[in-house]
mmCIF file of C-alpha atoms in Angstrom:
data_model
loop_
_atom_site.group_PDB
_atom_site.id
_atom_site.type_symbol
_atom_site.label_atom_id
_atom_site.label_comp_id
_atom_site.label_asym_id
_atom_site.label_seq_id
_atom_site.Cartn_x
_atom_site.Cartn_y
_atom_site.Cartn_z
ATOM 1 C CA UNK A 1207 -78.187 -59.295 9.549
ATOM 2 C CA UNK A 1208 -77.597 -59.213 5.667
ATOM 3 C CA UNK A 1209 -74.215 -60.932 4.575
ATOM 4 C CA UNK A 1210 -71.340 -58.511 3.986
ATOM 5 C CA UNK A 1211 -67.816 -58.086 3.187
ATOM 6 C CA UNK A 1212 -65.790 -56.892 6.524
ATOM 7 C CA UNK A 1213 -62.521 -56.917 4.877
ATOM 8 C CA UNK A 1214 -63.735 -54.699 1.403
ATOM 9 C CA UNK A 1215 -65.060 -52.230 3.865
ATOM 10 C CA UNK A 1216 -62.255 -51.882 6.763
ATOM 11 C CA UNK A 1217 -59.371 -51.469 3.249
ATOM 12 C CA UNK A 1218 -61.703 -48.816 2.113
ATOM 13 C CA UNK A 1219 -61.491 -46.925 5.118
ATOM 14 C CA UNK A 1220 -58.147 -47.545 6.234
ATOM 15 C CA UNK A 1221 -57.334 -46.161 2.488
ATOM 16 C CA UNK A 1222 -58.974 -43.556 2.874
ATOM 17 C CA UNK A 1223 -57.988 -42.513 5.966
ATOM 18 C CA UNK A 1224 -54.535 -42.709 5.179
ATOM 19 C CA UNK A 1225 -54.759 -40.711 2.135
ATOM 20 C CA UNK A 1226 -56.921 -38.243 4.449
ATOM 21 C CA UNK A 1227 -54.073 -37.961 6.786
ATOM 22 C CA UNK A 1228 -51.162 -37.288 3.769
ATOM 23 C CA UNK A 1229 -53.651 -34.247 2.565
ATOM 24 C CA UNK A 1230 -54.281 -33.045 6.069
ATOM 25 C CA UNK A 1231 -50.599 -32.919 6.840
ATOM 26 C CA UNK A 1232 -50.230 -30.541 4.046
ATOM 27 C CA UNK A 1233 -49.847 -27.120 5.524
ATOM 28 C CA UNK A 1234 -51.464 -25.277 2.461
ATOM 29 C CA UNK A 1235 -54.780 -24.697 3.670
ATOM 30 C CA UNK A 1236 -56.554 -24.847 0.431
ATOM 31 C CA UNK A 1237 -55.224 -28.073 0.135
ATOM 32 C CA UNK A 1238 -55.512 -29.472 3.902
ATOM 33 C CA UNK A 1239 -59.174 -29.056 3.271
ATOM 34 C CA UNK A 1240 -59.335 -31.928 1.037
ATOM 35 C CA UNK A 1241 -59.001 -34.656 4.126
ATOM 36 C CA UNK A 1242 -62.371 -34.331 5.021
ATOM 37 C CA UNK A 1243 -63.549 -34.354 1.469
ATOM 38 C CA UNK A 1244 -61.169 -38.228 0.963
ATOM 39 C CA UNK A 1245 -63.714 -39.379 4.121
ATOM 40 C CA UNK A 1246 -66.888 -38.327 2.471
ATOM 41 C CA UNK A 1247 -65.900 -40.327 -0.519
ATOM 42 C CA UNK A 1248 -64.613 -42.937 1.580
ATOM 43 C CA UNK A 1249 -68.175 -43.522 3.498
ATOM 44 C CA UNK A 1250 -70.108 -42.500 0.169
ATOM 45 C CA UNK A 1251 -67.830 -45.352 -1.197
ATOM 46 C CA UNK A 1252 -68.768 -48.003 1.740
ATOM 47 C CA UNK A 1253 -72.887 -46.873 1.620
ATOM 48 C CA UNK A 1254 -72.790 -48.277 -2.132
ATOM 49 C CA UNK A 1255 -71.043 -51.240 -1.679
ATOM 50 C CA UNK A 1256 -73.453 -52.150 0.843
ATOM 51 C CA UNK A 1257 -76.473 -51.336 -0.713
ATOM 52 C CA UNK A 1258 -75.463 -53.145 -4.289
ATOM 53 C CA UNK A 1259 -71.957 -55.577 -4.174
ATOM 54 C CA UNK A 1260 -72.384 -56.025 -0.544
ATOM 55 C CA UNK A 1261 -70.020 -59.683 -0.010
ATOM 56 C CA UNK A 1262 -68.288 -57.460 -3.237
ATOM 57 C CA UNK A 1263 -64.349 -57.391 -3.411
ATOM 58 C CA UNK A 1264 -62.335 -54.190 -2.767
ATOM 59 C CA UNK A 1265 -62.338 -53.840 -5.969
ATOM 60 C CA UNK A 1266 -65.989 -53.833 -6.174
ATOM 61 C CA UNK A 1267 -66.885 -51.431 -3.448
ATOM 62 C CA UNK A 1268 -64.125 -49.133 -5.180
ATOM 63 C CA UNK A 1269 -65.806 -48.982 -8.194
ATOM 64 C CA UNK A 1270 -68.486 -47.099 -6.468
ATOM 65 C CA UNK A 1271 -66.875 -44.232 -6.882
ATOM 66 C CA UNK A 1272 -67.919 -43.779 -10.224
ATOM 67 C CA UNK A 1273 -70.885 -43.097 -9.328
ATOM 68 C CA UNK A 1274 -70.422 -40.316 -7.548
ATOM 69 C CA UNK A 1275 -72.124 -37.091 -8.992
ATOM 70 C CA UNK A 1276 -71.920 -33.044 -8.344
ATOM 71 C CA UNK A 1277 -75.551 -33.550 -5.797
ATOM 72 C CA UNK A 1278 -73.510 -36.204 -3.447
ATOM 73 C CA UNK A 1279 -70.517 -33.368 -2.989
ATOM 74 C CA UNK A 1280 -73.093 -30.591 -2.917
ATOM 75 C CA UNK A 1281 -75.142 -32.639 -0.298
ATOM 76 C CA UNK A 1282 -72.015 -33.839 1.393
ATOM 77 C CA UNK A 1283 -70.796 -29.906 1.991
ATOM 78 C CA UNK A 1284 -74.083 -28.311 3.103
ATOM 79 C CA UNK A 1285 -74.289 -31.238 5.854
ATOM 80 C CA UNK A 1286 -70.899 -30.980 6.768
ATOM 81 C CA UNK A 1287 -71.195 -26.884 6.876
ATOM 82 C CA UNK A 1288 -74.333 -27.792 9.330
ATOM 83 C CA UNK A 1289 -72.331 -30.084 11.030
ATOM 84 C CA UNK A 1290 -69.708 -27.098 11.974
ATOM 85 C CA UNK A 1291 -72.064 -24.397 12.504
ATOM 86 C CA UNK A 1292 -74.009 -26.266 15.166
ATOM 87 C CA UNK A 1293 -71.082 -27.790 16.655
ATOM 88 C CA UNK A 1294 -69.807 -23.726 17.198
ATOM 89 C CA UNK A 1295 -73.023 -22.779 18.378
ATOM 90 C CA UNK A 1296 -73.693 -25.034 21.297
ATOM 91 C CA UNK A 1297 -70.069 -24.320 22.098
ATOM 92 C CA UNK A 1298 -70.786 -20.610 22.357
ATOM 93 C CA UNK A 1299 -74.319 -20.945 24.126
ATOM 94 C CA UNK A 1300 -73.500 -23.830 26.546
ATOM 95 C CA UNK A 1301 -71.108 -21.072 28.454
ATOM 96 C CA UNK A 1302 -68.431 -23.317 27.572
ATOM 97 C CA UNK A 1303 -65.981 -20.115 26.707
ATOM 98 C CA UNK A 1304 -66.880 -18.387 30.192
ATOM 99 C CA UNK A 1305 -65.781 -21.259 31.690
ATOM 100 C CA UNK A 1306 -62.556 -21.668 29.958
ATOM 101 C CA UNK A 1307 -61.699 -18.200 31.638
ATOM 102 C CA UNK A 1308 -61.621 -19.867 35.273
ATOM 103 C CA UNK A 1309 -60.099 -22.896 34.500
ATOM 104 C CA UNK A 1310 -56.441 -24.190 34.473
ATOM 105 C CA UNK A 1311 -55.506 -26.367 31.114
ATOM 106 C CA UNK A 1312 -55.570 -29.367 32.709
ATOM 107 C CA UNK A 1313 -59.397 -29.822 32.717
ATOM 108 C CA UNK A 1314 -60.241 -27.468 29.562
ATOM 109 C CA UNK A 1315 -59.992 -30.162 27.011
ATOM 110 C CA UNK A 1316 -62.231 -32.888 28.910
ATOM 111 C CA UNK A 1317 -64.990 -30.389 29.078
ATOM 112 C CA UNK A 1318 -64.756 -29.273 25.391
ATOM 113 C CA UNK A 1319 -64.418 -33.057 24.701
ATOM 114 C CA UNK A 1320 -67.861 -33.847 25.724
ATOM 115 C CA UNK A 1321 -69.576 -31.274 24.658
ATOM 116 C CA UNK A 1322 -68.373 -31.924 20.956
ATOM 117 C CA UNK A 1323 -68.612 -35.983 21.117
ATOM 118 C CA UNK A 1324 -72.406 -35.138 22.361
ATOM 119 C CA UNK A 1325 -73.456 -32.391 19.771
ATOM 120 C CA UNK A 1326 -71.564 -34.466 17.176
ATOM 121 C CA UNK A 1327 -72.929 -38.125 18.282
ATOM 122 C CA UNK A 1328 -76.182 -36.031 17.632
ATOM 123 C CA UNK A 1329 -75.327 -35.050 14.142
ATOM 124 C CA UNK A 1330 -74.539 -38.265 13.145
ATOM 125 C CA UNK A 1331 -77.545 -40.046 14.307
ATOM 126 C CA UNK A 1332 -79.313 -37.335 12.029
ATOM 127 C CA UNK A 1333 -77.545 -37.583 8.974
ATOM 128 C CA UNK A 1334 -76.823 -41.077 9.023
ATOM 129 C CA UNK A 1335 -78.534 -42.102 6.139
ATOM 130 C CA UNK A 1336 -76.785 -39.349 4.180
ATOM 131 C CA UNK A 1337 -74.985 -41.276 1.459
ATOM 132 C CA UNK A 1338 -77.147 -44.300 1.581
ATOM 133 C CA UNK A 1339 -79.849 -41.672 0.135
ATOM 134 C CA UNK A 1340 -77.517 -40.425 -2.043
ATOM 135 C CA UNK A 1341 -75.998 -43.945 -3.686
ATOM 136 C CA UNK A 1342 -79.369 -45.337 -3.662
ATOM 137 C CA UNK A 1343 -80.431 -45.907 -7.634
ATOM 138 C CA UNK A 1344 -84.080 -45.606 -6.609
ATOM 139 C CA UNK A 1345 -83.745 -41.833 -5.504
ATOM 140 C CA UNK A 1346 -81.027 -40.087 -7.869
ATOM 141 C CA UNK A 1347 -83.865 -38.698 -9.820
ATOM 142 C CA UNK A 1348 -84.971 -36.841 -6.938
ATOM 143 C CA UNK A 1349 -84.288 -33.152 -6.723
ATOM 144 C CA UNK A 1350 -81.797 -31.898 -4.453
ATOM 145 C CA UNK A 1351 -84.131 -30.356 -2.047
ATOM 146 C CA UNK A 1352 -86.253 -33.943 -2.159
ATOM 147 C CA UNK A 1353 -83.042 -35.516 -1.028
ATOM 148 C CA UNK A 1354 -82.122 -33.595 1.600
ATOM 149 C CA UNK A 1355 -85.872 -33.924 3.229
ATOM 150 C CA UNK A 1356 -85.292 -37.986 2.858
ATOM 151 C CA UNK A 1357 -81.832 -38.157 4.243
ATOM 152 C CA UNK A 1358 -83.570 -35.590 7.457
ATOM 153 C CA UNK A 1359 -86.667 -38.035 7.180
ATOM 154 C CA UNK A 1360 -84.727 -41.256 7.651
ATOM 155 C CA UNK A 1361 -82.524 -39.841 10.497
ATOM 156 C CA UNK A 1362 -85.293 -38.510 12.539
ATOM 157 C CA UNK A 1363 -87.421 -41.903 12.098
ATOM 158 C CA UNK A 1364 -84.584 -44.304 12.137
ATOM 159 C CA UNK A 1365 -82.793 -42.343 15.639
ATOM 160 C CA UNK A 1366 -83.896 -44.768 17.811
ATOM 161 C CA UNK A 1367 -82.762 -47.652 16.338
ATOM 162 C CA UNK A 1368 -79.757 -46.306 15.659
ATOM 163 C CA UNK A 1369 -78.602 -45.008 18.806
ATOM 164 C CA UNK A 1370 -79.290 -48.278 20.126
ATOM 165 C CA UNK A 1371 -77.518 -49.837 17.445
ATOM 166 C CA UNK A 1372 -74.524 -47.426 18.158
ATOM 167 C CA UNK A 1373 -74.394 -47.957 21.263
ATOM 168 C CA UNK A 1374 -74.388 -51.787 21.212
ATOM 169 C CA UNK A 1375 -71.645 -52.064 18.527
ATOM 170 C CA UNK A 1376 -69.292 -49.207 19.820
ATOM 171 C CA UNK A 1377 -69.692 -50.312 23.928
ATOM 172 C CA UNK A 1378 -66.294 -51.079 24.376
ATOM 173 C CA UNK A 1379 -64.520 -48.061 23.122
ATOM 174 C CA UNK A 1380 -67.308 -45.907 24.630
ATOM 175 C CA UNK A 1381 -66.554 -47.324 28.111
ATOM 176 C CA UNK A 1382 -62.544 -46.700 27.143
ATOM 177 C CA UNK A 1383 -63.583 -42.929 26.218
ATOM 178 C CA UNK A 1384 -65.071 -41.897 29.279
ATOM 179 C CA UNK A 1385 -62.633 -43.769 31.737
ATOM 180 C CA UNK A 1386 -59.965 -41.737 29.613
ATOM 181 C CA UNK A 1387 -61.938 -38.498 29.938
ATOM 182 C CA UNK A 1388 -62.715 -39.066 33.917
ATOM 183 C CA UNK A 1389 -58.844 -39.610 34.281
ATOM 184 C CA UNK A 1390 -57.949 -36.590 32.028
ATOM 185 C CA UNK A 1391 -60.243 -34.731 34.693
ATOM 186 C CA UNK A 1392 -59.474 -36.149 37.957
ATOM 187 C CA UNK A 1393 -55.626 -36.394 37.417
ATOM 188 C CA UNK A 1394 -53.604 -33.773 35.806
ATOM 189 C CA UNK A 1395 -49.780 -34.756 35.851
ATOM 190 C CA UNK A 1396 -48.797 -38.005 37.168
ATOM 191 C CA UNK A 1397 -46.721 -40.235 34.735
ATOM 192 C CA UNK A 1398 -48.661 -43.655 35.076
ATOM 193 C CA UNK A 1399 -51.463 -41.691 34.709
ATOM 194 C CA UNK A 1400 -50.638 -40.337 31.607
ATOM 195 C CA UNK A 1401 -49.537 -43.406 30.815
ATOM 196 C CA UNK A 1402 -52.765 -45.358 30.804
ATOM 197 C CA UNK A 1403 -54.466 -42.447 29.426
ATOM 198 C CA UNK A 1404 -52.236 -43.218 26.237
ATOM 199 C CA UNK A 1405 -53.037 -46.832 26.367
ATOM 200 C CA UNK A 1406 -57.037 -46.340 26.607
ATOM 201 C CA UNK A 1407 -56.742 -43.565 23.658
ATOM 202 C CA UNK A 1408 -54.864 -45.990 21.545
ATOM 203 C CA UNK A 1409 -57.271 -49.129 22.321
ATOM 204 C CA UNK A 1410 -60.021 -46.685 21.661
ATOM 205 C CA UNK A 1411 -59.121 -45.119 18.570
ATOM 206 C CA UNK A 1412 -58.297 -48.644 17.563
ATOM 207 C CA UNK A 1413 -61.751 -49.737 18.541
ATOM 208 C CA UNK A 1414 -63.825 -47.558 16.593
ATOM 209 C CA UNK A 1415 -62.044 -48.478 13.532
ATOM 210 C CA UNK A 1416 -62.016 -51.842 13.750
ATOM 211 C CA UNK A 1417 -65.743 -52.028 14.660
ATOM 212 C CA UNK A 1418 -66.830 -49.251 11.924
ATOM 213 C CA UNK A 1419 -68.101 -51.661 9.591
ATOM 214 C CA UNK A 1420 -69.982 -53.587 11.514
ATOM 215 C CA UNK A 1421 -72.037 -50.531 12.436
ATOM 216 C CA UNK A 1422 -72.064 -49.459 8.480
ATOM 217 C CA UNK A 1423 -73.655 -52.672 7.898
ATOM 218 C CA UNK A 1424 -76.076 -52.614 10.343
ATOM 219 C CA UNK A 1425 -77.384 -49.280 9.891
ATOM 220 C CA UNK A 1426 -77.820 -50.841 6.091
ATOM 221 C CA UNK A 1427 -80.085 -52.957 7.448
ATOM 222 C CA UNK A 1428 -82.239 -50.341 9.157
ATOM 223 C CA UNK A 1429 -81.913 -48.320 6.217
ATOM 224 C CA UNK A 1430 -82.910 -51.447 3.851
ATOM 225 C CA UNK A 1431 -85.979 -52.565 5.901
ATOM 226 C CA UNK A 1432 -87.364 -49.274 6.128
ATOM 227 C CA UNK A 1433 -86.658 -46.544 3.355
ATOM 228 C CA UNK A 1434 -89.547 -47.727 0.875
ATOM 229 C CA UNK A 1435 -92.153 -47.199 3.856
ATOM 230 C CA UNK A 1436 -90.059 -43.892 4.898
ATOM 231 C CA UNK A 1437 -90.315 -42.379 1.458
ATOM 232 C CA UNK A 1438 -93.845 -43.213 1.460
ATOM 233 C CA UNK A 1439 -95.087 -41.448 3.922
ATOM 234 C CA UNK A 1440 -93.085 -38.463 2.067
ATOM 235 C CA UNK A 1441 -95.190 -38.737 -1.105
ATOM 236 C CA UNK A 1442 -98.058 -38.782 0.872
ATOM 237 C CA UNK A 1443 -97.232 -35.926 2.742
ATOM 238 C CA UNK A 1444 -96.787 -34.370 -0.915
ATOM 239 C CA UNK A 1445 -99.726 -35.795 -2.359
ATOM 240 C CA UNK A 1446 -102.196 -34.178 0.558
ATOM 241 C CA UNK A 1447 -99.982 -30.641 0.350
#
């Protein structure tokens, strides 16, 4: 695995999440909307650093954000908007909402819980590559529309290797999310219950921040050794069309 800076990229995200957290407190609604909007910035922000100042300084990832332009927002919305929309739709046509009807509140939040880390895991896998395309200097003369197809492109050839990757850097808080989900479903009130369901949420909230960047740069590494061949096989595709 390429060198990288751990620290640059764990202050850029901890920044960013705090200053996420101060707009999403904000009860204005027009306003609240701008936490998700710090995090795209925030991972746009990361992508850069490790595709150009990658052992870089804070200071040097943070100047990434100067190269931000109208396309990475624009591209950052419409996969977000996907993002929602399918997210509500396989709630809807899993039965999910019948189900709600017949069940106490105990076990309604376990069930929506998995359902949305699954259809979101899946999202993620797919759009991974999403602001690498974008910060990458080699594609910012692409159209919009050229973009998009990479970032889809990458996502669907890369999947594999990513999953796997994801998988292998985020196996301990994985294992501490579904012990805390099987408790939150077999055990409704009991106060050491709910007291190691605390713990695990805390050590596994902690866990997939702390191991973030390490799965930002390895995905780098899939998306280094393999966009030039990916991208290829796009202008071929063009070139025979």
């Amino acid at each position: 695995m390429r060198k990288y800076s751990y620290g640059s990229i764990i202050l850029i995200l901890l920044l960013m999440g705090v200053i996420a957290g101060i707009f999403d407190r904000i009860s204005d609604e027009n306003v609240s909307i701008i936490g998700p909007i710090i995090f795209w910035i925030g991972n746009y922000i990361v992508c850069r650093g490790l595709l150009y100042t990658r052992e870089g300084t804070f200071s040097d990832y943070l100047r990434g954000i100067k190269t931000i332009t109208g396309k990475v927002f624009l591209a950052n919305i419409l996969i977000g908007l996907i993002s929602v929309v399918t997210i509500l739709l396989s709630t809807l046509t899993s039965g999910t909402g019948l189900v709600l009807s017949d069940m106490d509140n105990g076990k309604i939040i376990p069930i929506i819980s998995i359902l949305y880390i699954l259809v979101n895991t899946l999202i993620s896998l797919i759009f991974a590559y999403l602001n690498f395309v974008m910060a990458d200097e080699r594609y910012r003369d692409l159209s919009f529309s050229q973009n998009i197809k990479l970032i889809f492109k990458s996502g669907i050839r890369l999947f594999s290797q990513t999953l796997i990757t994801l998988l292998k850097v985020y196996m301990i808080p994985i294992v501490l999310s579904i012990m805390l989900i099987l408790l939150a479903i077999a055990v409704k009130t009991m106060p050491l219950v709910i007291i190691i369901v605390s713990i695990l949420a805390v050590a596994a909230i902690i866990g997939f921040v702390v191991i973030t960047p390490i799965y930002m740069a390895r995905i780098s590494d899939l998306y280094l050794d393999n966009i030039e061949e990916i991208y290829g096989d796009i202008r071929k595709d063009q070139e025979i069309l």
